[in-house]
Amino acid sequence: YVDFPAVTVCRT
Amino acid sequence: AQAISQHSPKMAQYLAPKYETFIVSCRFKGKKCNKTNFIKRMNGEYFKCFTFNNSATIKNVGPRWGLSLTFYLDRIYGIDLNYDMDAMDITEYGVKVSIHEPNTIPDMVNNAITISPGYNTKMALRQTVFGKMEHPWGQCDKFRVKLVDIAYEATNIAYNQDTCLKICQQRYIQGKCGCLNIMRPVPNDLLNETYC
């Protein structure tokens, strides 16, 4: 079991 | 892009993509996800970022069980921002992605990768966790700070070393120049100061 990380996406 | 954000937050808001026209499909743990699973944040370097901040625990591995996103990357506004030769490099097509600890501020400049359009990109990662002992053995502090981004949205952020350094830099800049830097987070007590 792992805690899912946060994922940040930005338009370049 | 930084100049636009710094001088004209409203223009930056206007240029920022909306969820519907940016993320066209989202799947997590084999199920559909939507706008409500994302937090919108303005960023001094990029006009708008979306953070998937789901504190879920996962037990399965592989692309079907992680987060799967499809982006629409065509430009939808017809404004030519390259008025000053190539000084403003904001016409590239792509996304920048950072995978980080939940509730922390991502470092989109130093700790993110650029994804090109037209490809299916998959990322697999492994996490190594180092836990430090709390007081009286260590001096780690678990408190959260209230910070604002350029859209003046207050958010609760988990404090870490990177955020600590950036707030320290912001305080230094504000002290020296009397104004704030768009690339650094703003602590609550500097809320009424203006950007440089």
PDB file of C-alpha atoms in Angstrom:
ATOM      1  CA  TYR A   1       0.000   0.000   0.000  1.00  0.00           C
ATOM      2  CA  VAL A   2       1.267   3.470  -0.852  1.00  0.00           C
ATOM      3  CA  ASP A   3      -0.164   6.955  -0.440  1.00  0.00           C
ATOM      4  CA  PHE A   4      -0.773   8.469  -3.830  1.00  0.00           C
ATOM      5  CA  PRO A   5       1.235  11.659  -4.406  1.00  0.00           C
ATOM      6  CA  ALA A   6      -0.153  15.001  -5.504  1.00  0.00           C
ATOM      7  CA  VAL A   7       0.221  15.711  -9.218  1.00  0.00           C
ATOM      8  CA  THR A   8       0.353  19.287 -10.496  1.00  0.00           C
ATOM      9  CA  VAL A   9      -0.024  20.036 -14.195  1.00  0.00           C
ATOM     10  CA  CYS A  10       0.507  23.450 -15.760  1.00  0.00           C
ATOM     11  CA  ARG A  11      -0.063  24.542 -19.309  1.00  0.00           C
ATOM     12  CA  THR A  12       3.277  25.740 -20.670  1.00  0.00           C
TER      13      THR A  12
ATOM     14  CA  ALA B   1       4.699  34.987 -18.668  1.00  0.00           C
ATOM     15  CA  GLN B   2       6.140  36.165 -15.372  1.00  0.00           C
ATOM     16  CA  ALA B   3       5.868  39.769 -16.477  1.00  0.00           C
ATOM     17  CA  ILE B   4       2.197  39.366 -17.357  1.00  0.00           C
ATOM     18  CA  SER B   5       1.420  37.692 -14.036  1.00  0.00           C
ATOM     19  CA  GLN B   6       3.324  40.315 -12.105  1.00  0.00           C
ATOM     20  CA  HIS B   7       1.954  43.397 -13.818  1.00  0.00           C
ATOM     21  CA  SER B   8      -1.490  42.254 -14.735  1.00  0.00           C
ATOM     22  CA  PRO B   9      -2.960  39.454 -12.634  1.00  0.00           C
ATOM     23  CA  LYS B  10      -6.308  39.984 -14.394  1.00  0.00           C
ATOM     24  CA  MET B  11      -4.754  39.365 -17.804  1.00  0.00           C
ATOM     25  CA  ALA B  12      -3.100  36.231 -16.432  1.00  0.00           C
ATOM     26  CA  GLN B  13      -6.478  35.073 -15.169  1.00  0.00           C
ATOM     27  CA  TYR B  14      -7.951  35.639 -18.616  1.00  0.00           C
ATOM     28  CA  LEU B  15      -5.201  33.678 -20.339  1.00  0.00           C
ATOM     29  CA  ALA B  16      -5.373  30.785 -17.916  1.00  0.00           C
ATOM     30  CA  PRO B  17      -6.950  27.640 -19.314  1.00  0.00           C
ATOM     31  CA  LYS B  18     -10.211  26.419 -17.858  1.00  0.00           C
ATOM     32  CA  TYR B  19     -10.497  22.843 -16.695  1.00  0.00           C
ATOM     33  CA  GLU B  20     -12.991  21.936 -19.422  1.00  0.00           C
ATOM     34  CA  THR B  21     -10.767  23.134 -22.225  1.00  0.00           C
ATOM     35  CA  PHE B  22      -7.538  21.775 -20.752  1.00  0.00           C
ATOM     36  CA  ILE B  23      -8.128  18.386 -19.145  1.00  0.00           C
ATOM     37  CA  VAL B  24     -10.432  16.399 -21.399  1.00  0.00           C
ATOM     38  CA  SER B  25     -10.283  13.099 -19.599  1.00  0.00           C
ATOM     39  CA  CYS B  26      -9.277  11.982 -16.134  1.00  0.00           C
ATOM     40  CA  ARG B  27      -9.112   8.481 -14.687  1.00  0.00           C
ATOM     41  CA  PHE B  28      -7.860   7.436 -11.278  1.00  0.00           C
ATOM     42  CA  LYS B  29      -7.729   3.908  -9.862  1.00  0.00           C
ATOM     43  CA  GLY B  30      -9.658   2.694 -12.894  1.00  0.00           C
ATOM     44  CA  LYS B  31     -12.544   5.140 -12.363  1.00  0.00           C
ATOM     45  CA  LYS B  32     -13.469   8.470 -13.941  1.00  0.00           C
ATOM     46  CA  CYS B  33     -12.460  11.619 -12.123  1.00  0.00           C
ATOM     47  CA  ASN B  34     -13.474  15.234 -12.749  1.00  0.00           C
ATOM     48  CA  LYS B  35     -12.984  18.906 -11.999  1.00  0.00           C
ATOM     49  CA  THR B  36     -13.848  18.453  -8.327  1.00  0.00           C
ATOM     50  CA  ASN B  37     -10.737  16.313  -7.822  1.00  0.00           C
ATOM     51  CA  PHE B  38      -8.460  19.206  -8.752  1.00  0.00           C
ATOM     52  CA  ILE B  39      -7.337  22.365  -6.993  1.00  0.00           C
ATOM     53  CA  LYS B  40      -6.688  25.352  -9.251  1.00  0.00           C
ATOM     54  CA  ARG B  41      -3.730  27.520  -8.441  1.00  0.00           C
ATOM     55  CA  MET B  42      -2.126  30.432 -10.187  1.00  0.00           C
ATOM     56  CA  ASN B  43       1.618  30.309 -10.541  1.00  0.00           C
ATOM     57  CA  GLY B  44       4.010  33.086 -11.439  1.00  0.00           C
ATOM     58  CA  GLU B  45       5.641  31.075 -14.185  1.00  0.00           C
ATOM     59  CA  TYR B  46       2.566  29.428 -15.658  1.00  0.00           C
ATOM     60  CA  PHE B  47      -0.851  30.993 -15.761  1.00  0.00           C
ATOM     61  CA  LYS B  48      -2.783  28.244 -14.180  1.00  0.00           C
ATOM     62  CA  CYS B  49      -1.986  24.907 -12.667  1.00  0.00           C
ATOM     63  CA  PHE B  50      -4.281  22.097 -11.629  1.00  0.00           C
ATOM     64  CA  THR B  51      -3.313  19.926  -8.694  1.00  0.00           C
ATOM     65  CA  PHE B  52      -4.714  16.451  -8.273  1.00  0.00           C
ATOM     66  CA  ASN B  53      -4.582  16.129  -4.514  1.00  0.00           C
ATOM     67  CA  ASN B  54      -6.277  12.874  -3.634  1.00  0.00           C
ATOM     68  CA  SER B  55      -5.074  11.395  -0.382  1.00  0.00           C
ATOM     69  CA  ALA B  56      -5.968   7.889  -1.541  1.00  0.00           C
ATOM     70  CA  THR B  57      -3.988   4.817  -0.731  1.00  0.00           C
ATOM     71  CA  ILE B  58      -3.320   2.544  -3.651  1.00  0.00           C
ATOM     72  CA  LYS B  59      -2.386  -1.095  -3.632  1.00  0.00           C
ATOM     73  CA  ASN B  60      -2.297  -1.913  -7.322  1.00  0.00           C
ATOM     74  CA  VAL B  61       0.427  -0.851  -9.698  1.00  0.00           C
ATOM     75  CA  GLY B  62       0.474  -0.176 -13.419  1.00  0.00           C
ATOM     76  CA  PRO B  63      -0.939   2.519 -15.681  1.00  0.00           C
ATOM     77  CA  ARG B  64      -4.562   1.465 -15.204  1.00  0.00           C
ATOM     78  CA  TRP B  65      -4.440   2.043 -11.446  1.00  0.00           C
ATOM     79  CA  GLY B  66      -2.658   5.352 -11.317  1.00  0.00           C
ATOM     80  CA  LEU B  67      -3.725   8.757 -12.568  1.00  0.00           C
ATOM     81  CA  SER B  68      -4.376   9.014 -16.282  1.00  0.00           C
ATOM     82  CA  LEU B  69      -4.965  12.408 -17.914  1.00  0.00           C
ATOM     83  CA  THR B  70      -5.614  13.552 -21.465  1.00  0.00           C
ATOM     84  CA  PHE B  71      -4.988  17.197 -22.311  1.00  0.00           C
ATOM     85  CA  TYR B  72      -6.285  19.460 -25.035  1.00  0.00           C
ATOM     86  CA  LEU B  73      -3.316  21.606 -25.951  1.00  0.00           C
ATOM     87  CA  ASP B  74      -4.448  23.677 -28.916  1.00  0.00           C
ATOM     88  CA  ARG B  75      -4.519  27.391 -28.286  1.00  0.00           C
ATOM     89  CA  ILE B  76      -8.080  28.608 -27.929  1.00  0.00           C
ATOM     90  CA  TYR B  77      -7.456  32.313 -27.701  1.00  0.00           C
ATOM     91  CA  GLY B  78      -6.244  34.282 -30.684  1.00  0.00           C
ATOM     92  CA  ILE B  79      -3.971  36.770 -28.974  1.00  0.00           C
ATOM     93  CA  ASP B  80      -0.456  37.169 -30.232  1.00  0.00           C
ATOM     94  CA  LEU B  81       1.643  37.710 -27.142  1.00  0.00           C
ATOM     95  CA  ASN B  82       4.936  37.646 -28.987  1.00  0.00           C
ATOM     96  CA  TYR B  83       4.909  41.398 -29.433  1.00  0.00           C
ATOM     97  CA  ASP B  84       8.431  41.845 -28.162  1.00  0.00           C
ATOM     98  CA  MET B  85      10.293  39.496 -30.502  1.00  0.00           C
ATOM     99  CA  ASP B  86      10.935  36.238 -28.705  1.00  0.00           C
ATOM    100  CA  ALA B  87      11.072  37.768 -25.252  1.00  0.00           C
ATOM    101  CA  MET B  88       7.917  36.048 -24.171  1.00  0.00           C
ATOM    102  CA  ASP B  89       8.216  32.385 -24.708  1.00  0.00           C
ATOM    103  CA  ILE B  90       4.700  31.405 -23.840  1.00  0.00           C
ATOM    104  CA  THR B  91       3.663  29.980 -27.168  1.00  0.00           C
ATOM    105  CA  GLU B  92       5.056  26.524 -26.648  1.00  0.00           C
ATOM    106  CA  TYR B  93       2.517  23.735 -26.602  1.00  0.00           C
ATOM    107  CA  GLY B  94       2.766  21.268 -23.793  1.00  0.00           C
ATOM    108  CA  VAL B  95       2.290  20.646 -20.109  1.00  0.00           C
ATOM    109  CA  LYS B  96       4.639  20.766 -17.190  1.00  0.00           C
ATOM    110  CA  VAL B  97       4.119  18.085 -14.574  1.00  0.00           C
ATOM    111  CA  SER B  98       5.325  17.833 -11.011  1.00  0.00           C
ATOM    112  CA  ILE B  99       4.703  14.868  -8.739  1.00  0.00           C
ATOM    113  CA  HIS B 100       5.024  15.963  -5.142  1.00  0.00           C
ATOM    114  CA  GLU B 101       4.016  15.362  -1.558  1.00  0.00           C
ATOM    115  CA  PRO B 102       0.274  16.055  -0.984  1.00  0.00           C
ATOM    116  CA  ASN B 103      -0.602  19.594   0.191  1.00  0.00           C
ATOM    117  CA  THR B 104       2.859  20.970  -0.517  1.00  0.00           C
ATOM    118  CA  ILE B 105       3.675  23.709  -3.028  1.00  0.00           C
ATOM    119  CA  PRO B 106       5.153  22.145  -6.161  1.00  0.00           C
ATOM    120  CA  ASP B 107       8.398  23.573  -7.484  1.00  0.00           C
ATOM    121  CA  MET B 108       7.426  23.887 -11.132  1.00  0.00           C
ATOM    122  CA  VAL B 109      10.805  25.341 -12.094  1.00  0.00           C
ATOM    123  CA  ASN B 110      13.261  22.968 -10.460  1.00  0.00           C
ATOM    124  CA  ASN B 111      11.261  19.839  -9.873  1.00  0.00           C
ATOM    125  CA  ALA B 112       8.961  19.234 -12.835  1.00  0.00           C
ATOM    126  CA  ILE B 113       9.161  17.736 -16.291  1.00  0.00           C
ATOM    127  CA  THR B 114       7.810  19.014 -19.593  1.00  0.00           C
ATOM    128  CA  ILE B 115       5.527  16.743 -21.603  1.00  0.00           C
ATOM    129  CA  SER B 116       5.216  17.196 -25.366  1.00  0.00           C
ATOM    130  CA  PRO B 117       1.874  17.009 -27.124  1.00  0.00           C
ATOM    131  CA  GLY B 118       1.105  14.162 -29.486  1.00  0.00           C
ATOM    132  CA  TYR B 119       2.596  11.460 -27.306  1.00  0.00           C
ATOM    133  CA  ASN B 120       1.385   9.055 -24.684  1.00  0.00           C
ATOM    134  CA  THR B 121       3.745   9.585 -21.755  1.00  0.00           C
ATOM    135  CA  LYS B 122       3.800   7.207 -18.810  1.00  0.00           C
ATOM    136  CA  MET B 123       5.642   7.764 -15.573  1.00  0.00           C
ATOM    137  CA  ALA B 124       6.239   5.162 -12.923  1.00  0.00           C
ATOM    138  CA  LEU B 125       7.805   6.039  -9.622  1.00  0.00           C
ATOM    139  CA  ARG B 126       8.972   4.571  -6.392  1.00  0.00           C
ATOM    140  CA  GLN B 127       8.904   6.392  -3.087  1.00  0.00           C
ATOM    141  CA  THR B 128      11.460   6.182  -0.338  1.00  0.00           C
ATOM    142  CA  VAL B 129      10.262   7.669   2.941  1.00  0.00           C
ATOM    143  CA  PHE B 130      12.555   8.895   5.674  1.00  0.00           C
ATOM    144  CA  GLY B 131      10.676   9.551   8.897  1.00  0.00           C
ATOM    145  CA  LYS B 132      12.207  11.828  11.481  1.00  0.00           C
ATOM    146  CA  MET B 133      11.493  11.642  15.195  1.00  0.00           C
ATOM    147  CA  GLU B 134       9.466  14.434  16.735  1.00  0.00           C
ATOM    148  CA  HIS B 135      10.302  16.457  19.817  1.00  0.00           C
ATOM    149  CA  PRO B 136      12.230  15.813  22.099  1.00  0.00           C
ATOM    150  CA  TRP B 137      14.426  13.882  19.629  1.00  0.00           C
ATOM    151  CA  GLY B 138      14.182  16.255  16.717  1.00  0.00           C
ATOM    152  CA  GLN B 139      13.113  19.791  15.911  1.00  0.00           C
ATOM    153  CA  CYS B 140      10.687  19.052  13.084  1.00  0.00           C
ATOM    154  CA  ASP B 141       7.551  21.097  13.055  1.00  0.00           C
ATOM    155  CA  LYS B 142       4.353  19.781  11.552  1.00  0.00           C
ATOM    156  CA  PHE B 143       2.346  22.983  11.449  1.00  0.00           C
ATOM    157  CA  ARG B 144       0.650  24.344   8.375  1.00  0.00           C
ATOM    158  CA  VAL B 145       0.904  27.876   7.087  1.00  0.00           C
ATOM    159  CA  LYS B 146      -1.661  29.974   5.307  1.00  0.00           C
ATOM    160  CA  LEU B 147      -0.293  31.229   2.016  1.00  0.00           C
ATOM    161  CA  VAL B 148      -1.719  33.040  -0.960  1.00  0.00           C
ATOM    162  CA  ASP B 149      -0.970  32.713  -4.628  1.00  0.00           C
ATOM    163  CA  ILE B 150      -1.266  35.454  -7.202  1.00  0.00           C
ATOM    164  CA  ALA B 151      -5.002  34.942  -7.577  1.00  0.00           C
ATOM    165  CA  TYR B 152      -5.253  35.742  -3.874  1.00  0.00           C
ATOM    166  CA  GLU B 153      -6.645  32.363  -3.059  1.00  0.00           C
ATOM    167  CA  ALA B 154      -5.670  31.373   0.429  1.00  0.00           C
ATOM    168  CA  THR B 155      -4.674  27.765   0.755  1.00  0.00           C
ATOM    169  CA  ASN B 156      -3.525  25.608   3.602  1.00  0.00           C
ATOM    170  CA  ILE B 157      -0.085  24.347   2.784  1.00  0.00           C
ATOM    171  CA  ALA B 158       1.985  21.683   4.486  1.00  0.00           C
ATOM    172  CA  TYR B 159       5.215  23.340   5.463  1.00  0.00           C
ATOM    173  CA  ASN B 160       8.464  21.865   4.186  1.00  0.00           C
ATOM    174  CA  GLN B 161      12.059  22.956   3.719  1.00  0.00           C
ATOM    175  CA  ASP B 162      11.500  24.238   0.187  1.00  0.00           C
ATOM    176  CA  THR B 163       8.486  26.361   1.191  1.00  0.00           C
ATOM    177  CA  CYS B 164      10.348  27.627   4.244  1.00  0.00           C
ATOM    178  CA  LEU B 165      13.242  28.828   2.062  1.00  0.00           C
ATOM    179  CA  LYS B 166      10.922  30.448  -0.469  1.00  0.00           C
ATOM    180  CA  ILE B 167       9.011  32.358   2.205  1.00  0.00           C
ATOM    181  CA  CYS B 168      12.328  33.463   3.655  1.00  0.00           C
ATOM    182  CA  GLN B 169      13.392  34.726   0.201  1.00  0.00           C
ATOM    183  CA  GLN B 170      10.063  36.529  -0.190  1.00  0.00           C
ATOM    184  CA  ARG B 171      10.541  38.287   3.153  1.00  0.00           C
ATOM    185  CA  TYR B 172      14.065  39.291   2.157  1.00  0.00           C
ATOM    186  CA  ILE B 173      12.920  40.680  -1.213  1.00  0.00           C
ATOM    187  CA  GLN B 174      10.055  42.534   0.417  1.00  0.00           C
ATOM    188  CA  GLY B 175      12.395  43.999   3.007  1.00  0.00           C
ATOM    189  CA  LYS B 176      14.944  45.124   0.401  1.00  0.00           C
ATOM    190  CA  CYS B 177      12.641  46.245  -2.399  1.00  0.00           C
ATOM    191  CA  GLY B 178       9.394  47.031  -0.635  1.00  0.00           C
ATOM    192  CA  CYS B 179       7.409  44.768  -2.956  1.00  0.00           C
ATOM    193  CA  LEU B 180       6.695  41.082  -3.542  1.00  0.00           C
ATOM    194  CA  ASN B 181       8.101  38.630  -6.071  1.00  0.00           C
ATOM    195  CA  ILE B 182       5.569  36.698  -8.124  1.00  0.00           C
ATOM    196  CA  MET B 183       7.624  33.517  -8.065  1.00  0.00           C
ATOM    197  CA  ARG B 184       7.565  33.153  -4.295  1.00  0.00           C
ATOM    198  CA  PRO B 185       4.642  32.305  -2.005  1.00  0.00           C
ATOM    199  CA  VAL B 186       3.203  35.108   0.116  1.00  0.00           C
ATOM    200  CA  PRO B 187       2.775  34.535   3.867  1.00  0.00           C
ATOM    201  CA  ASN B 188      -0.381  35.831   5.514  1.00  0.00           C
ATOM    202  CA  ASP B 189       1.210  38.848   7.178  1.00  0.00           C
ATOM    203  CA  LEU B 190       2.427  40.227   3.807  1.00  0.00           C
ATOM    204  CA  LEU B 191      -1.002  39.944   2.193  1.00  0.00           C
ATOM    205  CA  ASN B 192      -1.488  43.686   1.806  1.00  0.00           C
ATOM    206  CA  GLU B 193       1.837  44.267   0.036  1.00  0.00           C
ATOM    207  CA  THR B 194       1.943  44.698  -3.739  1.00  0.00           C
ATOM    208  CA  TYR B 195       3.918  42.831  -6.367  1.00  0.00           C
ATOM    209  CA  CYS B 196       6.998  44.471  -7.838  1.00  0.00           C
TER     210      CYS B 196
END
